């Protein structure tokens, strides 16, 4: 029997009912929700796109640093999404999800409703109760972004590297076997020389994976001028360390995505995912979060179904099905979904 592939880029193929709906031009119920519980964060990362100025521009005017979703409102939202057919949740940010004062109660409510859950966290605010609460998640990713405390302190502006690593170790020790635990490393000028060392650290700790991406800041690709070749070289080295039990996620055309040089064509990915901001507003995707131009509706005032199947979202969906004007990291997934949605595609028997 083949080993289960948690990282398959072709998971959408298992949802034939939704693919058939898309072929007919219908609107589908999403599979999972990416929820920013709060925009509050206890760290101050140098590359944070929310904190270094993006949110002051027209692009992220909806972003408010102190926003957090009210617990009772979120309970109602979770119930509505579950009734509609949403199956899984990703707690993310925005800010640090575990900085929300009610995050444990919210997670317990989601468990009661039968959701699959995942978490993106910096890991520094977790206590033993919190670790126990997330040990049965589907996956958890710790944002570390450094291989040692010195670099961590420079990037994060907080001396809590040891706390993050300690909590990561604790989770790995008690987690259920289904829970895929990894670390993320956002490459910037302060840490690019530690790409390989960070992979070795993740492997030593017993992580299931490490994920590399590039910092997305107002200066875009200019951040990597003069260091890009070294970054690519180190990414090549870490990919060689990948094993059956240790996955390395790395960027391919991410530098072009950041510079907005590559467009993804038709976008169907956003139809499978709800992107919910800490202000309670639904946006088309995480790339367009907090952009008032793409405010699709306020869940603190309206029901999930009214927004998801509302005219504003229908108009956006119709537009991007014909070609999204933005460049993002879901380009390959969108190409695959587009190929599935085609009616009578050519040469299907030549596999």
mmCIF file with all atom_site columns, N, CA and C in Angstrom, residues 124-195:
data_model
loop_
_atom_site.group_PDB
_atom_site.id
_atom_site.type_symbol
_atom_site.label_atom_id
_atom_site.label_alt_id
_atom_site.label_comp_id
_atom_site.label_asym_id
_atom_site.label_entity_id
_atom_site.label_seq_id
_atom_site.pdbx_PDB_ins_code
_atom_site.Cartn_x
_atom_site.Cartn_y
_atom_site.Cartn_z
_atom_site.occupancy
_atom_site.B_iso_or_equiv
_atom_site.pdbx_formal_charge
_atom_site.auth_seq_id
_atom_site.auth_comp_id
_atom_site.auth_asym_id
_atom_site.auth_atom_id
_atom_site.pdbx_PDB_model_num
ATOM 1   N N  . UNK A 1 124 ? 4.849  31.133 20.618 1.00 0.00 ? 124 UNK A N  1
ATOM 2   C CA . UNK A 1 124 ? 5.433  31.667 21.857 1.00 0.00 ? 124 UNK A CA 1
ATOM 3   C C  . UNK A 1 124 ? 4.413  31.860 22.968 1.00 0.00 ? 124 UNK A C  1
ATOM 4   N N  . UNK A 1 125 ? 3.123  31.860 22.630 1.00 0.00 ? 125 UNK A N  1
ATOM 5   C CA . UNK A 1 125 ? 2.087  32.080 23.644 1.00 0.00 ? 125 UNK A CA 1
ATOM 6   C C  . UNK A 1 125 ? 1.405  30.778 24.080 1.00 0.00 ? 125 UNK A C  1
ATOM 7   N N  . UNK A 1 126 ? 1.817  29.665 23.510 1.00 0.00 ? 126 UNK A N  1
ATOM 8   C CA . UNK A 1 126 ? 1.221  28.383 23.866 1.00 0.00 ? 126 UNK A CA 1
ATOM 9   C C  . UNK A 1 126 ? 1.622  27.973 25.276 1.00 0.00 ? 126 UNK A C  1
ATOM 10  N N  . UNK A 1 127 ? 0.666  27.433 26.016 1.00 0.00 ? 127 UNK A N  1
ATOM 11  C CA . UNK A 1 127 ? 0.967  26.801 27.296 1.00 0.00 ? 127 UNK A CA 1
ATOM 12  C C  . UNK A 1 127 ? 0.609  25.324 27.175 1.00 0.00 ? 127 UNK A C  1
ATOM 13  N N  . UNK A 1 128 ? 0.746  24.569 28.257 1.00 0.00 ? 128 UNK A N  1
ATOM 14  C CA . UNK A 1 128 ? 0.498  23.132 28.192 1.00 0.00 ? 128 UNK A CA 1
ATOM 15  C C  . UNK A 1 128 ? -0.944 22.829 27.792 1.00 0.00 ? 128 UNK A C  1
ATOM 16  N N  . UNK A 1 129 ? -1.883 23.631 28.278 1.00 0.00 ? 129 UNK A N  1
ATOM 17  C CA . UNK A 1 129 ? -3.283 23.431 27.921 1.00 0.00 ? 129 UNK A CA 1
ATOM 18  C C  . UNK A 1 129 ? -3.497 23.646 26.428 1.00 0.00 ? 129 UNK A C  1
ATOM 19  N N  . UNK A 1 130 ? -2.872 24.696 25.897 1.00 0.00 ? 130 UNK A N  1
ATOM 20  C CA . UNK A 1 130 ? -2.996 24.983 24.475 1.00 0.00 ? 130 UNK A CA 1
ATOM 21  C C  . UNK A 1 130 ? -2.381 23.898 23.615 1.00 0.00 ? 130 UNK A C  1
ATOM 22  N N  . UNK A 1 131 ? -1.228 23.392 24.023 1.00 0.00 ? 131 UNK A N  1
ATOM 23  C CA . UNK A 1 131 ? -0.564 22.318 23.279 1.00 0.00 ? 131 UNK A CA 1
ATOM 24  C C  . UNK A 1 131 ? -1.430 21.062 23.267 1.00 0.00 ? 131 UNK A C  1
ATOM 25  N N  . UNK A 1 132 ? -2.028 20.758 24.413 1.00 0.00 ? 132 UNK A N  1
ATOM 26  C CA . UNK A 1 132 ? -2.929 19.601 24.479 1.00 0.00 ? 132 UNK A CA 1
ATOM 27  C C  . UNK A 1 132 ? -4.133 19.797 23.558 1.00 0.00 ? 132 UNK A C  1
ATOM 28  N N  . UNK A 1 133 ? -4.597 21.031 23.456 1.00 0.00 ? 133 UNK A N  1
ATOM 29  C CA . UNK A 1 133 ? -5.776 21.337 22.655 1.00 0.00 ? 133 UNK A CA 1
ATOM 30  C C  . UNK A 1 133 ? -5.521 21.150 21.161 1.00 0.00 ? 133 UNK A C  1
ATOM 31  N N  . UNK A 1 134 ? -4.294 21.395 20.717 1.00 0.00 ? 134 UNK A N  1
ATOM 32  C CA . UNK A 1 134 ? -3.994 21.313 19.282 1.00 0.00 ? 134 UNK A CA 1
ATOM 33  C C  . UNK A 1 134 ? -3.294 20.020 18.885 1.00 0.00 ? 134 UNK A C  1
ATOM 34  N N  . UNK A 1 135 ? -3.105 19.112 19.816 1.00 0.00 ? 135 UNK A N  1
ATOM 35  C CA . UNK A 1 135 ? -2.348 17.904 19.505 1.00 0.00 ? 135 UNK A CA 1
ATOM 36  C C  . UNK A 1 135 ? -3.067 16.996 18.496 1.00 0.00 ? 135 UNK A C  1
ATOM 37  N N  . UNK A 1 136 ? -4.411 17.146 18.379 1.00 0.00 ? 136 UNK A N  1
ATOM 38  C CA . UNK A 1 136 ? -5.159 16.330 17.433 1.00 0.00 ? 136 UNK A CA 1
ATOM 39  C C  . UNK A 1 136 ? -5.546 17.089 16.169 1.00 0.00 ? 136 UNK A C  1
ATOM 40  N N  . UNK A 1 137 ? -4.934 18.257 15.944 1.00 0.00 ? 137 UNK A N  1
ATOM 41  C CA . UNK A 1 137 ? -5.186 19.008 14.712 1.00 0.00 ? 137 UNK A CA 1
ATOM 42  C C  . UNK A 1 137 ? -4.683 18.206 13.510 1.00 0.00 ? 137 UNK A C  1
ATOM 43  N N  . UNK A 1 138 ? -5.110 18.622 12.331 1.00 0.00 ? 138 UNK A N  1
ATOM 44  C CA . UNK A 1 138 ? -4.622 17.985 11.107 1.00 0.00 ? 138 UNK A CA 1
ATOM 45  C C  . UNK A 1 138 ? -3.189 18.412 10.805 1.00 0.00 ? 138 UNK A C  1
ATOM 46  N N  . UNK A 1 139 ? -2.902 19.683 11.044 1.00 0.00 ? 139 UNK A N  1
ATOM 47  C CA . UNK A 1 139 ? -1.526 20.165 10.899 1.00 0.00 ? 139 UNK A CA 1
ATOM 48  C C  . UNK A 1 139 ? -1.334 21.443 11.691 1.00 0.00 ? 139 UNK A C  1
ATOM 49  N N  . UNK A 1 140 ? -0.071 21.687 12.069 1.00 0.00 ? 140 UNK A N  1
ATOM 50  C CA . UNK A 1 140 ? 0.313  22.903 12.785 1.00 0.00 ? 140 UNK A CA 1
ATOM 51  C C  . UNK A 1 140 ? 1.636  23.383 12.195 1.00 0.00 ? 140 UNK A C  1
ATOM 52  N N  . UNK A 1 141 ? 1.730  24.700 11.955 1.00 0.00 ? 141 UNK A N  1
ATOM 53  C CA . UNK A 1 141 ? 2.977  25.251 11.430 1.00 0.00 ? 141 UNK A CA 1
ATOM 54  C C  . UNK A 1 141 ? 3.463  26.365 12.352 1.00 0.00 ? 141 UNK A C  1
ATOM 55  N N  . UNK A 1 142 ? 4.701  26.223 12.822 1.00 0.00 ? 142 UNK A N  1
ATOM 56  C CA . UNK A 1 142 ? 5.341  27.239 13.664 1.00 0.00 ? 142 UNK A CA 1
ATOM 57  C C  . UNK A 1 142 ? 6.150  28.190 12.785 1.00 0.00 ? 142 UNK A C  1
ATOM 58  N N  . UNK A 1 143 ? 5.911  29.479 12.920 1.00 0.00 ? 143 UNK A N  1
ATOM 59  C CA . UNK A 1 143 ? 6.683  30.476 12.183 1.00 0.00 ? 143 UNK A CA 1
ATOM 60  C C  . UNK A 1 143 ? 7.955  30.798 12.970 1.00 0.00 ? 143 UNK A C  1
ATOM 61  N N  . UNK A 1 144 ? 9.071  30.267 12.515 1.00 0.00 ? 144 UNK A N  1
ATOM 62  C CA . UNK A 1 144 ? 10.348 30.428 13.236 1.00 0.00 ? 144 UNK A CA 1
ATOM 63  C C  . UNK A 1 144 ? 11.255 31.444 12.538 1.00 0.00 ? 144 UNK A C  1
ATOM 64  N N  . UNK A 1 145 ? 11.514 31.259 11.249 1.00 0.00 ? 145 UNK A N  1
ATOM 65  C CA . UNK A 1 145 ? 12.215 32.264 10.426 1.00 0.00 ? 145 UNK A CA 1
ATOM 66  C C  . UNK A 1 145 ? 13.660 32.520 10.828 1.00 0.00 ? 145 UNK A C  1
ATOM 67  N N  . UNK A 1 146 ? 14.254 31.615 11.569 1.00 0.00 ? 146 UNK A N  1
ATOM 68  C CA . UNK A 1 146 ? 15.656 31.760 11.964 1.00 0.00 ? 146 UNK A CA 1
ATOM 69  C C  . UNK A 1 146 ? 16.166 30.403 12.440 1.00 0.00 ? 146 UNK A C  1
ATOM 70  N N  . UNK A 1 147 ? 17.478 30.274 12.496 1.00 0.00 ? 147 UNK A N  1
ATOM 71  C CA . UNK A 1 147 ? 18.062 29.023 12.992 1.00 0.00 ? 147 UNK A CA 1
ATOM 72  C C  . UNK A 1 147 ? 18.693 29.188 14.366 1.00 0.00 ? 147 UNK A C  1
ATOM 73  N N  . UNK A 1 148 ? 18.669 30.415 14.899 1.00 0.00 ? 148 UNK A N  1
ATOM 74  C CA . UNK A 1 148 ? 19.266 30.663 16.209 1.00 0.00 ? 148 UNK A CA 1
ATOM 75  C C  . UNK A 1 148 ? 18.610 31.884 16.840 1.00 0.00 ? 148 UNK A C  1
ATOM 76  N N  . UNK A 1 149 ? 18.832 32.034 18.129 1.00 0.00 ? 149 UNK A N  1
ATOM 77  C CA . UNK A 1 149 ? 18.169 33.110 18.867 1.00 0.00 ? 149 UNK A CA 1
ATOM 78  C C  . UNK A 1 149 ? 18.644 34.498 18.447 1.00 0.00 ? 149 UNK A C  1
ATOM 79  N N  . UNK A 1 150 ? 19.901 34.619 18.050 1.00 0.00 ? 150 UNK A N  1
ATOM 80  C CA . UNK A 1 150 ? 20.440 35.930 17.671 1.00 0.00 ? 150 UNK A CA 1
ATOM 81  C C  . UNK A 1 150 ? 19.701 36.496 16.462 1.00 0.00 ? 150 UNK A C  1
ATOM 82  N N  . UNK A 1 151 ? 19.594 35.688 15.410 1.00 0.00 ? 151 UNK A N  1
ATOM 83  C CA . UNK A 1 151 ? 18.885 36.146 14.214 1.00 0.00 ? 151 UNK A CA 1
ATOM 84  C C  . UNK A 1 151 ? 17.401 36.317 14.500 1.00 0.00 ? 151 UNK A C  1
ATOM 85  N N  . UNK A 1 152 ? 16.835 35.408 15.263 1.00 0.00 ? 152 UNK A N  1
ATOM 86  C CA . UNK A 1 152 ? 15.425 35.493 15.644 1.00 0.00 ? 152 UNK A CA 1
ATOM 87  C C  . UNK A 1 152 ? 15.130 36.829 16.319 1.00 0.00 ? 152 UNK A C  1
ATOM 88  N N  . UNK A 1 153 ? 15.983 37.221 17.245 1.00 0.00 ? 153 UNK A N  1
ATOM 89  C CA . UNK A 1 153 ? 15.775 38.481 17.980 1.00 0.00 ? 153 UNK A CA 1
ATOM 90  C C  . UNK A 1 153 ? 15.855 39.695 17.062 1.00 0.00 ? 153 UNK A C  1
ATOM 91  N N  . UNK A 1 154 ? 16.751 39.622 16.073 1.00 0.00 ? 154 UNK A N  1
ATOM 92  C CA . UNK A 1 154 ? 16.882 40.721 15.116 1.00 0.00 ? 154 UNK A CA 1
ATOM 93  C C  . UNK A 1 154 ? 15.607 40.866 14.297 1.00 0.00 ? 154 UNK A C  1
ATOM 94  N N  . UNK A 1 155 ? 15.046 39.742 13.858 1.00 0.00 ? 155 UNK A N  1
ATOM 95  C CA . UNK A 1 155 ? 13.859 39.759 13.001 1.00 0.00 ? 155 UNK A CA 1
ATOM 96  C C  . UNK A 1 155 ? 12.593 40.033 13.802 1.00 0.00 ? 155 UNK A C  1
ATOM 97  N N  . UNK A 1 156 ? 12.448 39.334 14.933 1.00 0.00 ? 156 UNK A N  1
ATOM 98  C CA . UNK A 1 156 ? 11.182 39.371 15.681 1.00 0.00 ? 156 UNK A CA 1
ATOM 99  C C  . UNK A 1 156 ? 11.122 40.483 16.720 1.00 0.00 ? 156 UNK A C  1
ATOM 100 N N  . UNK A 1 157 ? 12.268 41.027 17.074 1.00 0.00 ? 157 UNK A N  1
ATOM 101 C CA . UNK A 1 157 ? 12.350 42.086 18.093 1.00 0.00 ? 157 UNK A CA 1
ATOM 102 C C  . UNK A 1 157 ? 11.908 41.608 19.481 1.00 0.00 ? 157 UNK A C  1
ATOM 103 N N  . UNK A 1 158 ? 11.930 40.284 19.694 1.00 0.00 ? 158 UNK A N  1
ATOM 104 C CA . UNK A 1 158 ? 11.555 39.720 20.993 1.00 0.00 ? 158 UNK A CA 1
ATOM 105 C C  . UNK A 1 158 ? 12.463 38.528 21.282 1.00 0.00 ? 158 UNK A C  1
ATOM 106 N N  . UNK A 1 159 ? 12.905 38.413 22.511 1.00 0.00 ? 159 UNK A N  1
ATOM 107 C CA . UNK A 1 159 ? 13.830 37.347 22.898 1.00 0.00 ? 159 UNK A CA 1
ATOM 108 C C  . UNK A 1 159 ? 13.037 36.124 23.377 1.00 0.00 ? 159 UNK A C  1
ATOM 109 N N  . UNK A 1 160 ? 12.360 35.458 22.425 1.00 0.00 ? 160 UNK A N  1
ATOM 110 C CA . UNK A 1 160 ? 11.507 34.325 22.796 1.00 0.00 ? 160 UNK A CA 1
ATOM 111 C C  . UNK A 1 160 ? 11.758 33.108 21.902 1.00 0.00 ? 160 UNK A C  1
ATOM 112 N N  . UNK A 1 161 ? 12.923 33.058 21.271 1.00 0.00 ? 161 UNK A N  1
ATOM 113 C CA . UNK A 1 161 ? 13.268 31.925 20.408 1.00 0.00 ? 161 UNK A CA 1
ATOM 114 C C  . UNK A 1 161 ? 13.207 30.607 21.183 1.00 0.00 ? 161 UNK A C  1
ATOM 115 N N  . UNK A 1 162 ? 13.791 30.592 22.376 1.00 0.00 ? 162 UNK A N  1
ATOM 116 C CA . UNK A 1 162 ? 13.823 29.356 23.161 1.00 0.00 ? 162 UNK A CA 1
ATOM 117 C C  . UNK A 1 162 ? 12.421 28.891 23.551 1.00 0.00 ? 162 UNK A C  1
ATOM 118 N N  . UNK A 1 163 ? 11.526 29.846 23.797 1.00 0.00 ? 163 UNK A N  1
ATOM 119 C CA . UNK A 1 163 ? 10.147 29.487 24.142 1.00 0.00 ? 163 UNK A CA 1
ATOM 120 C C  . UNK A 1 163 ? 9.460  28.830 22.947 1.00 0.00 ? 163 UNK A C  1
ATOM 121 N N  . UNK A 1 164 ? 9.644  29.411 21.767 1.00 0.00 ? 164 UNK A N  1
ATOM 122 C CA . UNK A 1 164 ? 9.040  28.859 20.558 1.00 0.00 ? 164 UNK A CA 1
ATOM 123 C C  . UNK A 1 164 ? 9.539  27.445 20.298 1.00 0.00 ? 164 UNK A C  1
ATOM 124 N N  . UNK A 1 165 ? 10.856 27.247 20.403 1.00 0.00 ? 165 UNK A N  1
ATOM 125 C CA . UNK A 1 165 ? 11.434 25.929 20.153 1.00 0.00 ? 165 UNK A CA 1
ATOM 126 C C  . UNK A 1 165 ? 10.986 24.928 21.215 1.00 0.00 ? 165 UNK A C  1
ATOM 127 N N  . UNK A 1 166 ? 10.923 25.362 22.459 1.00 0.00 ? 166 UNK A N  1
ATOM 128 C CA . UNK A 1 166 ? 10.474 24.479 23.540 1.00 0.00 ? 166 UNK A CA 1
ATOM 129 C C  . UNK A 1 166 ? 9.040  24.009 23.305 1.00 0.00 ? 166 UNK A C  1
ATOM 130 N N  . UNK A 1 167 ? 8.158  24.926 22.905 1.00 0.00 ? 167 UNK A N  1
ATOM 131 C CA . UNK A 1 167 ? 6.770  24.553 22.655 1.00 0.00 ? 167 UNK A CA 1
ATOM 132 C C  . UNK A 1 167 ? 6.635  23.668 21.424 1.00 0.00 ? 167 UNK A C  1
ATOM 133 N N  . UNK A 1 168 ? 7.476  23.905 20.435 1.00 0.00 ? 168 UNK A N  1
ATOM 134 C CA . UNK A 1 168 ? 7.495  23.040 19.257 1.00 0.00 ? 168 UNK A CA 1
ATOM 135 C C  . UNK A 1 168 ? 7.878  21.617 19.642 1.00 0.00 ? 168 UNK A C  1
ATOM 136 N N  . UNK A 1 169 ? 8.896  21.483 20.477 1.00 0.00 ? 169 UNK A N  1
ATOM 137 C CA . UNK A 1 169 ? 9.318  20.160 20.957 1.00 0.00 ? 169 UNK A CA 1
ATOM 138 C C  . UNK A 1 169 ? 8.193  19.471 21.727 1.00 0.00 ? 169 UNK A C  1
ATOM 139 N N  . UNK A 1 170 ? 7.528  20.233 22.585 1.00 0.00 ? 170 UNK A N  1
ATOM 140 C CA . UNK A 1 170 ? 6.436  19.666 23.388 1.00 0.00 ? 170 UNK A CA 1
ATOM 141 C C  . UNK A 1 170 ? 5.320  19.126 22.493 1.00 0.00 ? 170 UNK A C  1
ATOM 142 N N  . UNK A 1 171 ? 4.962  19.900 21.473 1.00 0.00 ? 171 UNK A N  1
ATOM 143 C CA . UNK A 1 171 ? 3.892  19.460 20.576 1.00 0.00 ? 171 UNK A CA 1
ATOM 144 C C  . UNK A 1 171 ? 4.297  18.206 19.813 1.00 0.00 ? 171 UNK A C  1
ATOM 145 N N  . UNK A 1 172 ? 5.516  18.181 19.306 1.00 0.00 ? 172 UNK A N  1
ATOM 146 C CA . UNK A 1 172 ? 5.992  17.012 18.563 1.00 0.00 ? 172 UNK A CA 1
ATOM 147 C C  . UNK A 1 172 ? 5.962  15.763 19.445 1.00 0.00 ? 172 UNK A C  1
ATOM 148 N N  . UNK A 1 173 ? 6.234  15.942 20.713 1.00 0.00 ? 173 UNK A N  1
ATOM 149 C CA . UNK A 1 173 ? 6.266  14.811 21.646 1.00 0.00 ? 173 UNK A CA 1
ATOM 150 C C  . UNK A 1 173 ? 4.875  14.232 21.895 1.00 0.00 ? 173 UNK A C  1
ATOM 151 N N  . UNK A 1 174 ? 3.842  15.083 21.951 1.00 0.00 ? 174 UNK A N  1
ATOM 152 C CA . UNK A 1 174 ? 2.507  14.605 22.360 1.00 0.00 ? 174 UNK A CA 1
ATOM 153 C C  . UNK A 1 174 ? 1.506  14.527 21.205 1.00 0.00 ? 174 UNK A C  1
ATOM 154 N N  . UNK A 1 175 ? 1.840  15.021 20.046 1.00 0.00 ? 175 UNK A N  1
ATOM 155 C CA . UNK A 1 175 ? 0.873  15.105 18.954 1.00 0.00 ? 175 UNK A CA 1
ATOM 156 C C  . UNK A 1 175 ? 0.408  13.731 18.496 1.00 0.00 ? 175 UNK A C  1
ATOM 157 N N  . UNK A 1 176 ? -0.826 13.698 17.968 1.00 0.00 ? 176 UNK A N  1
ATOM 158 C CA . UNK A 1 176 ? -1.329 12.489 17.349 1.00 0.00 ? 176 UNK A CA 1
ATOM 159 C C  . UNK A 1 176 ? -0.623 12.265 16.017 1.00 0.00 ? 176 UNK A C  1
ATOM 160 N N  . UNK A 1 177 ? -0.572 11.019 15.566 1.00 0.00 ? 177 UNK A N  1
ATOM 161 C CA . UNK A 1 177 ? 0.201  10.694 14.369 1.00 0.00 ? 177 UNK A CA 1
ATOM 162 C C  . UNK A 1 177 ? -0.309 11.405 13.123 1.00 0.00 ? 177 UNK A C  1
ATOM 163 N N  . UNK A 1 178 ? -1.605 11.714 13.083 1.00 0.00 ? 178 UNK A N  1
ATOM 164 C CA . UNK A 1 178 ? -2.160 12.392 11.903 1.00 0.00 ? 178 UNK A CA 1
ATOM 165 C C  . UNK A 1 178 ? -1.731 13.855 11.819 1.00 0.00 ? 178 UNK A C  1
ATOM 166 N N  . UNK A 1 179 ? -1.291 14.420 12.944 1.00 0.00 ? 179 UNK A N  1
ATOM 167 C CA . UNK A 1 179 ? -0.963 15.840 13.007 1.00 0.00 ? 179 UNK A CA 1
ATOM 168 C C  . UNK A 1 179 ? 0.401  16.087 12.371 1.00 0.00 ? 179 UNK A C  1
ATOM 169 N N  . UNK A 1 180 ? 0.401  16.791 11.244 1.00 0.00 ? 180 UNK A N  1
ATOM 170 C CA . UNK A 1 180 ? 1.632  17.094 10.513 1.00 0.00 ? 180 UNK A CA 1
ATOM 171 C C  . UNK A 1 180 ? 2.179  18.426 11.014 1.00 0.00 ? 180 UNK A C  1
ATOM 172 N N  . UNK A 1 181 ? 3.303  18.373 11.703 1.00 0.00 ? 181 UNK A N  1
ATOM 173 C CA . UNK A 1 181 ? 3.875  19.567 12.329 1.00 0.00 ? 181 UNK A CA 1
ATOM 174 C C  . UNK A 1 181 ? 5.101  20.034 11.543 1.00 0.00 ? 181 UNK A C  1
ATOM 175 N N  . UNK A 1 182 ? 5.111  21.299 11.193 1.00 0.00 ? 182 UNK A N  1
ATOM 176 C CA . UNK A 1 182 ? 6.242  21.841 10.447 1.00 0.00 ? 182 UNK A CA 1
ATOM 177 C C  . UNK A 1 182 ? 6.609  23.234 10.913 1.00 0.00 ? 182 UNK A C  1
ATOM 178 N N  . UNK A 1 183 ? 7.639  23.785 10.300 1.00 0.00 ? 183 UNK A N  1
ATOM 179 C CA . UNK A 1 183 ? 8.044  25.158 10.582 1.00 0.00 ? 183 UNK A CA 1
ATOM 180 C C  . UNK A 1 183 ? 8.073  25.938 9.276  1.00 0.00 ? 183 UNK A C  1
ATOM 181 N N  . UNK A 1 184 ? 7.862  27.235 9.378  1.00 0.00 ? 184 UNK A N  1
ATOM 182 C CA . UNK A 1 184 ? 7.970  28.089 8.203  1.00 0.00 ? 184 UNK A CA 1
ATOM 183 C C  . UNK A 1 184 ? 9.151  29.029 8.365  1.00 0.00 ? 184 UNK A C  1
ATOM 184 N N  . UNK A 1 185 ? 9.729  29.375 7.241  1.00 0.00 ? 185 UNK A N  1
ATOM 185 C CA . UNK A 1 185 ? 10.911 30.236 7.206  1.00 0.00 ? 185 UNK A CA 1
ATOM 186 C C  . UNK A 1 185 ? 10.684 31.233 6.081  1.00 0.00 ? 185 UNK A C  1
ATOM 187 N N  . UNK A 1 186 ? 10.395 32.468 6.442  1.00 0.00 ? 186 UNK A N  1
ATOM 188 C CA . UNK A 1 186 ? 10.221 33.527 5.446  1.00 0.00 ? 186 UNK A CA 1
ATOM 189 C C  . UNK A 1 186 ? 11.577 34.168 5.190  1.00 0.00 ? 186 UNK A C  1
ATOM 190 N N  . UNK A 1 187 ? 12.046 34.033 3.979  1.00 0.00 ? 187 UNK A N  1
ATOM 191 C CA . UNK A 1 187 ? 13.390 34.494 3.627  1.00 0.00 ? 187 UNK A CA 1
ATOM 192 C C  . UNK A 1 187 ? 13.417 36.011 3.477  1.00 0.00 ? 187 UNK A C  1
ATOM 193 N N  . UNK A 1 188 ? 14.387 36.648 4.142  1.00 0.00 ? 188 UNK A N  1
ATOM 194 C CA . UNK A 1 188 ? 14.593 38.095 4.034  1.00 0.00 ? 188 UNK A CA 1
ATOM 195 C C  . UNK A 1 188 ? 16.105 38.358 4.114  1.00 0.00 ? 188 UNK A C  1
ATOM 196 N N  . UNK A 1 189 ? 16.508 39.600 4.104  1.00 0.00 ? 189 UNK A N  1
ATOM 197 C CA . UNK A 1 189 ? 17.939 39.913 4.084  1.00 0.00 ? 189 UNK A CA 1
ATOM 198 C C  . UNK A 1 189 ? 18.622 39.537 5.399  1.00 0.00 ? 189 UNK A C  1
ATOM 199 N N  . UNK A 1 190 ? 17.863 39.523 6.484  1.00 0.00 ? 190 UNK A N  1
ATOM 200 C CA . UNK A 1 190 ? 18.470 39.229 7.787  1.00 0.00 ? 190 UNK A CA 1
ATOM 201 C C  . UNK A 1 190 ? 18.751 37.741 7.994  1.00 0.00 ? 190 UNK A C  1
ATOM 202 N N  . UNK A 1 191 ? 18.066 36.865 7.248  1.00 0.00 ? 191 UNK A N  1
ATOM 203 C CA . UNK A 1 191 ? 18.193 35.434 7.563  1.00 0.00 ? 191 UNK A CA 1
ATOM 204 C C  . UNK A 1 191 ? 18.561 34.544 6.384  1.00 0.00 ? 191 UNK A C  1
ATOM 205 N N  . UNK A 1 192 ? 18.767 35.116 5.190  1.00 0.00 ? 192 UNK A N  1
ATOM 206 C CA . UNK A 1 192 ? 18.915 34.274 4.008  1.00 0.00 ? 192 UNK A CA 1
ATOM 207 C C  . UNK A 1 192 ? 20.119 33.331 4.084  1.00 0.00 ? 192 UNK A C  1
ATOM 208 N N  . UNK A 1 193 ? 21.119 33.680 4.877  1.00 0.00 ? 193 UNK A N  1
ATOM 209 C CA . UNK A 1 193 ? 22.293 32.808 5.004  1.00 0.00 ? 193 UNK A CA 1
ATOM 210 C C  . UNK A 1 193 ? 22.019 31.589 5.876  1.00 0.00 ? 193 UNK A C  1
ATOM 211 N N  . UNK A 1 194 ? 20.850 31.552 6.507  1.00 0.00 ? 194 UNK A N  1
ATOM 212 C CA . UNK A 1 194 ? 20.515 30.454 7.430  1.00 0.00 ? 194 UNK A CA 1
ATOM 213 C C  . UNK A 1 194 ? 19.472 29.495 6.877  1.00 0.00 ? 194 UNK A C  1
ATOM 214 N N  . UNK A 1 195 ? 19.231 29.556 5.579  1.00 0.00 ? 195 UNK A N  1
ATOM 215 C CA . UNK A 1 195 ? 18.215 28.677 4.981  1.00 0.00 ? 195 UNK A CA 1
ATOM 216 C C  . UNK A 1 195 ? 18.567 27.207 5.245  1.00 0.00 ? 195 UNK A C  1
#
